[in-house]
Short mmCIF file of C-alpha atoms and ligand atoms in Angstrom, two decimals:
data_model
loop_
_atom_site.label_atom_id
_atom_site.label_comp_id
_atom_site.label_asym_id
_atom_site.label_seq_id
_atom_site.Cartn_x
_atom_site.Cartn_y
_atom_site.Cartn_z
CA UNK Z 16 55.78 -10.28 -7.92
CA UNK Z 17 52.75 -12.47 -7.39
CA UNK Z 18 51.91 -10.33 -4.36
CA UNK Z 19 51.97 -7.05 -6.27
CA UNK Z 20 49.76 -8.47 -9.03
CA UNK Z 21 47.34 -9.54 -6.35
CA UNK Z 22 47.36 -6.07 -4.75
CA UNK Z 23 46.79 -4.40 -8.13
CA UNK Z 24 43.82 -6.68 -8.81
CA UNK Z 25 42.40 -5.86 -5.38
CA UNK Z 26 42.80 -2.12 -5.98
CA UNK Z 27 41.19 -2.31 -9.39
CA UNK Z 28 38.25 -4.31 -8.11
CA UNK Z 29 37.60 -1.88 -5.25
CA UNK Z 30 37.80 1.06 -7.69
CA UNK Z 31 35.33 -0.72 -9.95
CA UNK Z 32 33.00 -1.38 -7.02
CA UNK Z 33 32.92 2.26 -5.96
CA UNK Z 34 32.33 3.29 -9.58
CA UNK Z 35 29.30 1.02 -9.71
CA UNK Z 36 28.06 2.24 -6.34
CA UNK Z 37 28.51 5.85 -7.40
CA UNK Z 38 30.62 8.23 -5.36
CA UNK Z 39 28.08 9.38 -2.83
CA UNK Z 40 30.16 11.13 -0.18
CA UNK Z 41 29.71 14.79 -0.90
CA UNK Z 42 29.74 16.62 2.43
CA UNK Z 43 31.01 16.47 5.97
CA UNK Z 44 29.12 15.32 9.04
CA UNK Z 45 27.20 18.24 10.51
CA UNK Z 46 24.97 17.02 13.38
CA UNK Z 47 21.67 16.60 11.63
CA UNK Z 48 19.53 16.97 14.77
CA UNK Z 49 20.78 20.50 15.36
CA UNK Z 50 19.21 21.65 12.12
CA UNK Z 51 15.63 20.95 13.13
CA UNK Z 52 13.38 22.24 15.91
CA UNK Z 53 11.88 18.78 16.55
CA UNK Z 54 13.56 15.48 17.59
CA UNK Z 55 15.37 13.52 14.89
CA UNK Z 56 15.24 9.83 15.69
CA UNK Z 57 17.09 6.69 14.72
CA UNK Z 58 15.81 3.10 14.72
CA UNK Z 59 18.56 1.75 16.89
CA UNK Z 60 20.44 -1.51 16.49
CA UNK Z 61 21.62 -1.95 20.07
CA UNK Z 62 24.25 -4.54 19.13
CA UNK Z 63 25.89 -2.25 16.60
CA UNK Z 64 25.80 0.61 19.08
CA UNK Z 65 27.79 -1.54 21.49
CA UNK Z 66 30.33 -3.00 19.11
CA UNK Z 67 30.83 -0.71 16.12
CA UNK Z 68 32.63 2.54 16.68
CA UNK Z 69 31.54 4.23 13.48
CA UNK Z 70 27.91 3.38 14.30
CA UNK Z 71 28.28 4.75 17.82
CA UNK Z 72 29.82 8.02 16.59
CA UNK Z 73 27.12 8.72 14.02
CA UNK Z 74 24.22 7.62 16.21
CA UNK Z 75 25.32 9.93 19.00
CA UNK Z 76 26.28 12.94 16.94
CA UNK Z 77 23.39 13.01 14.45
CA UNK Z 78 20.28 11.96 16.38
CA UNK Z 79 18.38 13.23 19.40
CA UNK Z 80 15.92 10.36 19.78
CA UNK Z 81 16.22 6.54 19.58
CA UNK Z 82 13.61 3.91 18.82
CA UNK Z 83 14.98 0.44 19.61
CA UNK Z 84 14.46 -1.52 16.37
CA UNK Z 85 14.03 -4.91 18.08
CA UNK Z 86 14.44 -5.13 21.81
CA UNK Z 87 11.00 -3.96 22.96
CA UNK Z 88 9.05 -6.26 20.67
CA UNK Z 89 7.07 -8.87 22.60
CA UNK Z 90 8.98 -11.96 21.39
CA UNK Z 91 12.22 -10.35 22.44
CA UNK Z 92 11.36 -8.75 25.76
CA UNK Z 93 8.72 -11.20 27.02
CA UNK Z 94 9.93 -14.63 25.84
CA UNK Z 95 8.19 -16.61 28.58
CA UNK Z 96 5.02 -15.91 30.46
CA UNK Z 97 6.76 -15.06 33.71
CA UNK Z 98 9.95 -13.68 32.28
CA UNK Z 99 10.76 -10.26 30.92
CA UNK Z 100 14.27 -9.65 29.55
CA UNK Z 101 14.83 -6.16 30.88
CA UNK Z 102 18.64 -6.09 30.91
CA UNK Z 103 19.15 -4.50 27.52
CA UNK Z 104 16.42 -1.90 27.76
CA UNK Z 105 17.59 -0.99 31.26
CA UNK Z 106 21.06 -0.39 29.91
CA UNK Z 107 19.71 1.67 27.04
CA UNK Z 108 17.44 3.72 29.30
CA UNK Z 109 20.42 4.59 31.47
CA UNK Z 110 22.53 5.40 28.43
CA UNK Z 111 19.88 7.72 26.98
CA UNK Z 112 19.17 9.43 30.27
CA UNK Z 113 22.84 10.29 30.77
CA UNK Z 114 23.03 11.76 27.28
CA UNK Z 115 19.58 13.34 27.19
CA UNK Z 116 18.50 11.27 24.21
CA UNK Z 117 14.78 10.73 23.94
CA UNK Z 118 13.58 7.11 23.87
CA UNK Z 119 10.54 6.01 21.92
CA UNK Z 120 8.97 2.61 22.67
CA UNK Z 121 8.18 0.30 19.77
CA UNK Z 122 5.86 -1.61 20.05
CA UNK Z 123 3.42 -3.05 22.61
CA UNK Z 124 0.89 -4.82 20.41
CA UNK Z 125 1.68 -6.11 16.91
CA UNK Z 126 0.58 -9.12 14.86
CA UNK Z 127 4.23 -10.07 14.36
CA UNK Z 128 7.03 -11.01 16.77
CA UNK Z 129 4.60 -12.55 19.27
CA UNK Z 130 6.27 -15.06 21.64
CA UNK Z 131 5.12 -18.65 21.21
CA UNK Z 132 3.74 -18.86 24.75
CA UNK Z 133 1.19 -16.16 23.88
CA UNK Z 134 -0.10 -18.27 20.99
CA UNK Z 135 -0.27 -21.36 23.18
CA UNK Z 136 -1.95 -19.70 26.16
CA UNK Z 137 -5.52 -19.62 24.96
CA UNK Z 138 -8.10 -19.10 27.72
CA UNK Z 139 -11.52 -17.50 28.01
CA UNK Z 140 -12.05 -14.06 26.48
CA UNK Z 141 -11.50 -12.34 29.81
CA UNK Z 142 -8.36 -14.38 30.52
CA UNK Z 143 -6.95 -13.48 27.11
CA UNK Z 144 -7.71 -9.83 27.74
CA UNK Z 145 -5.86 -10.12 31.03
CA UNK Z 146 -2.84 -11.66 29.26
CA UNK Z 147 -2.68 -8.76 26.81
CA UNK Z 148 -3.14 -6.17 29.56
CA UNK Z 149 -0.50 -7.79 31.75
CA UNK Z 150 2.04 -7.62 28.94
CA UNK Z 151 1.37 -3.92 28.44
CA UNK Z 152 1.15 -3.11 32.12
CA UNK Z 153 4.39 -4.76 33.18
CA UNK Z 154 6.45 -3.43 30.32
CA UNK Z 155 5.16 0.15 30.42
CA UNK Z 156 5.34 0.32 34.21
CA UNK Z 157 8.92 -0.92 34.14
CA UNK Z 158 9.92 1.83 31.71
CA UNK Z 159 7.73 4.58 33.16
CA UNK Z 160 9.37 7.98 33.20
CA UNK Z 161 12.16 6.83 30.86
CA UNK Z 162 10.28 6.22 27.65
CA UNK Z 163 8.65 9.35 26.26
CA UNK Z 164 6.12 7.75 23.97
CA UNK Z 165 4.88 4.27 23.00
CA UNK Z 166 3.61 2.73 19.82
CA UNK Z 167 0.82 1.06 21.75
CA UNK Z 168 -0.59 -0.59 18.67
CA UNK Z 169 1.13 -1.31 15.37
CA UNK Z 170 -0.43 -2.17 11.99
CA UNK Z 171 -3.93 -3.07 13.19
CA UNK Z 172 -5.84 -2.04 10.04
CA UNK Z 173 -6.08 -3.53 6.54
CA UNK Z 174 -5.81 -1.46 3.37
CA UNK Z 175 -9.61 -1.38 2.96
CA UNK Z 176 -10.12 0.02 6.44
CA UNK Z 177 -11.26 -3.20 8.12
CA UNK Z 178 -9.52 -4.42 11.26
CA UNK Z 179 -6.73 -6.91 10.80
CA UNK Z 180 -7.65 -10.27 12.28
CA UNK Z 181 -4.63 -10.57 14.51
CA UNK Z 182 -4.31 -12.76 17.59
CA UNK Z 183 -5.92 -10.24 19.94
CA UNK Z 184 -8.73 -9.35 17.59
CA UNK Z 185 -9.61 -13.03 17.26
CA UNK Z 186 -9.50 -13.64 21.01
CA UNK Z 187 -10.93 -10.42 22.41
CA UNK Z 188 -12.77 -8.75 19.53
CA UNK Z 189 -12.43 -5.13 18.34
CA UNK Z 190 -12.40 -3.81 21.92
CA UNK Z 191 -8.82 -4.99 22.31
CA UNK Z 192 -7.74 -1.66 20.82
CA UNK Z 193 -9.27 0.62 23.43
CA UNK Z 194 -8.27 -1.87 26.16
CA UNK Z 195 -4.65 -1.69 24.99
CA UNK Z 196 -4.59 2.11 25.15
CA UNK Z 197 -6.34 2.14 28.53
CA UNK Z 198 -3.80 -0.32 29.94
CA UNK Z 199 -0.88 1.76 28.67
CA UNK Z 200 -2.39 4.91 30.16
CA UNK Z 201 -2.90 3.22 33.52
CA UNK Z 202 0.71 2.01 33.56
CA UNK Z 203 2.22 5.40 32.68
CA UNK Z 204 -0.10 8.36 32.49
CA UNK Z 205 2.68 10.66 31.32
CA UNK Z 206 3.93 8.64 28.32
CA UNK Z 207 2.54 9.73 24.97
CA UNK Z 208 0.47 7.01 23.34
CA UNK Z 209 0.57 6.37 19.59
CA UNK Z 210 -1.13 4.29 16.96
CA UNK Z 211 1.47 3.37 14.29
CA UNK Z 212 0.99 2.02 10.77
CA UNK Z 213 2.10 2.04 7.15
CA UNK Z 214 -0.12 3.24 4.30
CA UNK Z 215 -1.42 6.22 6.29
CA UNK Z 216 0.69 8.59 4.22
CA UNK Z 217 -1.99 8.72 1.53
CA UNK Z 218 -5.66 9.65 1.88
CA UNK Z 219 -8.01 6.70 1.48
CA UNK Z 220 -10.06 4.05 3.27
CA UNK Z 221 -7.30 2.99 5.64
CA UNK Z 222 -6.54 6.49 6.91
CA UNK Z 223 -10.27 7.28 7.14
CA UNK Z 224 -10.94 4.17 9.20
CA UNK Z 225 -8.00 4.82 11.53
CA UNK Z 226 -9.10 8.42 12.14
CA UNK Z 227 -12.73 7.45 12.63
CA UNK Z 228 -11.94 4.63 15.06
CA UNK Z 229 -9.38 6.56 17.11
CA UNK Z 230 -11.56 9.68 17.25
CA UNK Z 231 -14.54 7.74 18.48
CA UNK Z 232 -12.38 6.04 21.14
CA UNK Z 233 -11.16 9.44 22.27
CA UNK Z 234 -14.76 10.56 22.61
CA UNK Z 235 -15.28 7.58 24.92
CA UNK Z 236 -12.46 8.84 27.12
CA UNK Z 237 -9.57 6.71 25.83
CA UNK Z 238 -6.31 8.63 25.67
CA UNK Z 239 -4.64 8.38 22.26
CA UNK Z 240 -2.12 11.14 21.69
CA UNK Z 241 -0.78 10.62 18.24
CA UNK Z 242 -0.41 8.71 15.02
CA UNK Z 243 2.81 7.32 13.62
CA UNK Z 244 3.20 7.29 9.86
CA UNK Z 245 5.83 4.67 9.14
CA UNK Z 246 6.74 6.11 5.72
CA UNK Z 247 8.56 3.19 4.14
CA UNK Z 248 8.27 4.90 0.78
CA UNK Z 249 10.09 5.21 -2.54
CA UNK Z 250 11.63 8.07 -4.46
CA UNK Z 251 8.48 8.39 -6.55
CA UNK Z 252 5.61 7.26 -4.33
CA UNK Z 253 3.51 8.74 -2.76
CA UNK Z 254 3.14 12.19 -4.28
CA UNK Z 255 3.84 15.25 -2.18
CA UNK Z 256 0.22 16.33 -2.60
CA UNK Z 257 -1.11 13.03 -1.25
CA UNK Z 258 1.22 13.17 1.72
CA UNK Z 259 0.25 16.76 2.49
CA UNK Z 260 -3.40 15.89 2.33
CA UNK Z 261 -2.95 12.89 4.66
CA UNK Z 262 -1.02 14.99 7.19
CA UNK Z 263 -3.67 17.72 7.01
CA UNK Z 264 -6.40 15.18 7.78
CA UNK Z 265 -4.51 13.82 10.80
CA UNK Z 266 -3.61 17.25 12.05
CA UNK Z 267 -7.20 18.51 11.73
CA UNK Z 268 -8.37 15.48 13.69
CA UNK Z 269 -6.12 16.76 16.50
CA UNK Z 270 -3.49 14.02 16.77
CA UNK Z 271 0.25 14.46 17.14
CA UNK Z 272 2.17 13.16 14.15
CA UNK Z 273 5.32 11.03 14.22
CA UNK Z 274 7.08 10.21 10.96
CA UNK Z 275 8.09 7.03 12.69
CA UNK Z 276 10.04 4.68 10.38
CA UNK Z 277 11.24 6.73 7.46
CA UNK Z 278 13.19 5.16 4.63
CA UNK Z 279 13.03 6.11 0.96
CA UNK Z 280 13.89 3.32 -1.46
CA UNK Z 281 15.77 4.13 -4.63
CA UNK Z 282 13.87 2.52 -7.46
CA UNK Z 283 14.74 2.51 -11.17
CA UNK Z 284 17.72 1.37 -13.20
CA UNK Z 285 21.10 2.29 -11.79
CA UNK Z 286 22.67 1.62 -15.20
CA UNK Z 287 25.46 4.18 -15.10
CA UNK Z 288 27.31 6.22 -12.53
CA UNK Z 289 25.52 9.33 -13.80
CA UNK Z 290 22.11 7.70 -13.49
CA UNK Z 291 22.97 6.49 -9.99
CA UNK Z 292 23.91 10.04 -9.00
CA UNK Z 293 20.64 11.38 -10.38
CA UNK Z 294 18.63 8.82 -8.44
CA UNK Z 295 20.41 9.76 -5.22
CA UNK Z 296 19.69 13.43 -5.95
CA UNK Z 297 16.01 12.59 -6.39
CA UNK Z 298 16.14 10.74 -3.09
CA UNK Z 299 17.76 13.78 -1.46
CA UNK Z 300 14.95 16.00 -2.73
CA UNK Z 301 12.36 13.57 -1.38
CA UNK Z 302 13.93 13.60 2.07
CA UNK Z 303 14.04 17.40 1.97
CA UNK Z 304 10.37 17.61 0.94
CA UNK Z 305 9.40 15.29 3.77
CA UNK Z 306 11.28 17.33 6.36
CA UNK Z 307 9.87 20.63 5.03
CA UNK Z 308 6.37 19.25 5.15
CA UNK Z 309 6.89 18.09 8.71
CA UNK Z 310 8.24 21.48 9.71
CA UNK Z 311 5.07 23.13 8.42
CA UNK Z 312 2.81 21.13 10.78
CA UNK Z 313 1.53 22.89 13.90
CA UNK Z 314 4.32 22.77 16.52
CA UNK Z 315 2.22 21.16 19.23
CA UNK Z 316 1.53 18.23 16.91
CA UNK Z 317 5.18 17.56 16.07
CA UNK Z 318 6.65 14.54 17.85
CA UNK Z 319 9.59 14.14 15.48
CA UNK Z 320 10.97 12.28 12.49
CA UNK Z 321 12.58 8.87 13.00
CA UNK Z 322 14.78 7.30 10.32
CA UNK Z 323 14.52 3.51 10.15
CA UNK Z 324 18.20 2.65 10.27
CA UNK Z 325 21.55 4.38 10.10
CA UNK Z 326 23.28 3.36 6.89
CA UNK Z 327 22.43 1.47 3.72
CA UNK Z 328 24.34 -1.44 5.25
CA UNK Z 329 21.93 -1.57 8.20
CA UNK Z 330 18.51 -1.27 6.60
CA UNK Z 331 15.93 -3.98 7.28
CA UNK Z 332 15.18 -3.87 3.53
CA UNK Z 333 18.47 -5.68 2.89
CA UNK Z 334 16.85 -8.71 4.51
CA UNK Z 335 15.13 -9.43 1.19
CA UNK Z 336 18.38 -8.88 -0.68
CA UNK Z 337 17.29 -5.95 -2.80
CA UNK Z 338 19.75 -3.12 -2.74
CA UNK Z 339 17.45 -0.14 -2.31
CA UNK Z 340 19.81 2.33 -0.57
CA UNK Z 341 16.99 3.91 1.45
CA UNK Z 342 18.90 5.79 4.19
CA UNK Z 343 21.02 8.88 4.83
CA UNK Z 344 24.45 7.21 5.00
CA UNK Z 345 25.91 4.82 2.44
CA UNK Z 346 27.13 1.31 3.11
CA UNK Z 347 30.45 2.66 4.31
CA UNK Z 348 28.73 5.15 6.63
CA UNK Z 349 29.57 8.14 4.43
CA UNK Z 350 26.98 10.93 4.16
CA UNK Z 351 24.80 10.61 1.06
CA UNK Z 352 23.35 13.54 -0.91
CA UNK Z 353 20.15 13.23 1.17
CA UNK Z 354 22.09 13.87 4.37
CA UNK Z 355 23.93 16.77 2.75
CA UNK Z 356 20.70 18.33 1.58
CA UNK Z 357 19.04 18.06 5.00
CA UNK Z 358 22.00 19.83 6.58
CA UNK Z 359 22.59 22.40 3.86
CA UNK Z 360 21.87 25.81 5.34
CA UNK Z 361 21.87 27.48 1.96
CA UNK Z 362 18.95 25.50 0.55
CA UNK Z 363 16.88 25.14 3.73
CA UNK Z 364 13.76 27.18 4.10
C1 XIL L 1 11.52 -4.60 11.31
C2 XIL L 1 12.99 -4.51 11.68
O1 XIL L 1 13.56 -3.40 11.07
C3 XIL L 1 13.65 -5.77 11.23
O2 XIL L 1 15.02 -5.76 11.56
C4 XIL L 1 12.94 -6.98 11.84
O3 XIL L 1 13.50 -8.13 11.33
C5 XIL L 1 11.47 -6.96 11.53
O4 XIL L 1 10.92 -5.73 11.91
N1 XIL L 1 7.24 -2.03 10.44
C6 XIL L 1 7.52 -1.98 11.79
C7 XIL L 1 8.86 -2.36 12.28
O5 XIL L 1 6.69 -1.52 12.57
O6 XIL L 1 8.84 -2.93 13.55
C8 XIL L 1 9.56 -3.29 11.32
O7 XIL L 1 10.88 -3.46 11.78
C9 XIL L 1 9.53 -2.74 9.92
C10 XIL L 1 8.11 -2.58 9.44
#
């Protein structure tokens, strides 16, 4: 008797939970990457790929490109001065090669996730430059031929267009940027080289400064192939017009474009099941707009769209405990309206 009461309570509470979450599973899995003529990427959690079957199935059936979310960042892969941890990336490179999945490298130089030895090892300007170049050279050389493109530099500009005063800027000066790209090019002349940042999805001082700086470096002979727009955005910001304008500016400047870390946060009150459904519909429309816009870019400038996580249970945004449901699959790995819309042949243009 006690047992059946307990089971009934459990059933009721799970029903209540799904009512609050909103019933979001509305279509079957359809292999998202087959719907688009450019690569569709996933920010990959390599641990989940290894240990969670549902994650494995979706990652392999829906995506044609992977960006490791953690394992190429300096603190992870280069924890001591004379030690690179190549085991995991080696395994992943093999895995992707066998399955013809493209691998994108993220990221060589960033102001975060720097190993402590790099902070401690302060030498002369030329020694510091050598330290930075060695990091790039060894990592890129090791992966040469297996990683299609690299985010050579991540988040190096401030909102007002000035350069962020990160470790390498302070030690080497503004030239660290061109030196980083040159080092990557020397290590693998066939990998595509990207600058990656947030806030470039709207026109303004940051985008202008990035374009001006990268263009002038190109004129000096530095190879920079493309720009990654992270696109951690919300269901109502930025406007489609702003995004179109930003993409036009980048495309006219002659860079490839990667929508590199896409997630679209649901903002607003999820007060009722109906409201929750409406918000997820709005999110679906935003994803569709983004994909349509990308499709309209010149083909030779399309590198692909990468989604920053698989399901709403995996998103990095959960780290600050706000439930923003920014991805294509819900917390139980069921397709959300956004996924359904992106794979709906009747509404696609
Ligand atoms: C994030 C990862 O998703 C998190 O899991 C990690 O804790 C911190 O880094 N911009 C970037 C990414 O370029 O590397 C960040 O990834 C998200 C913001």
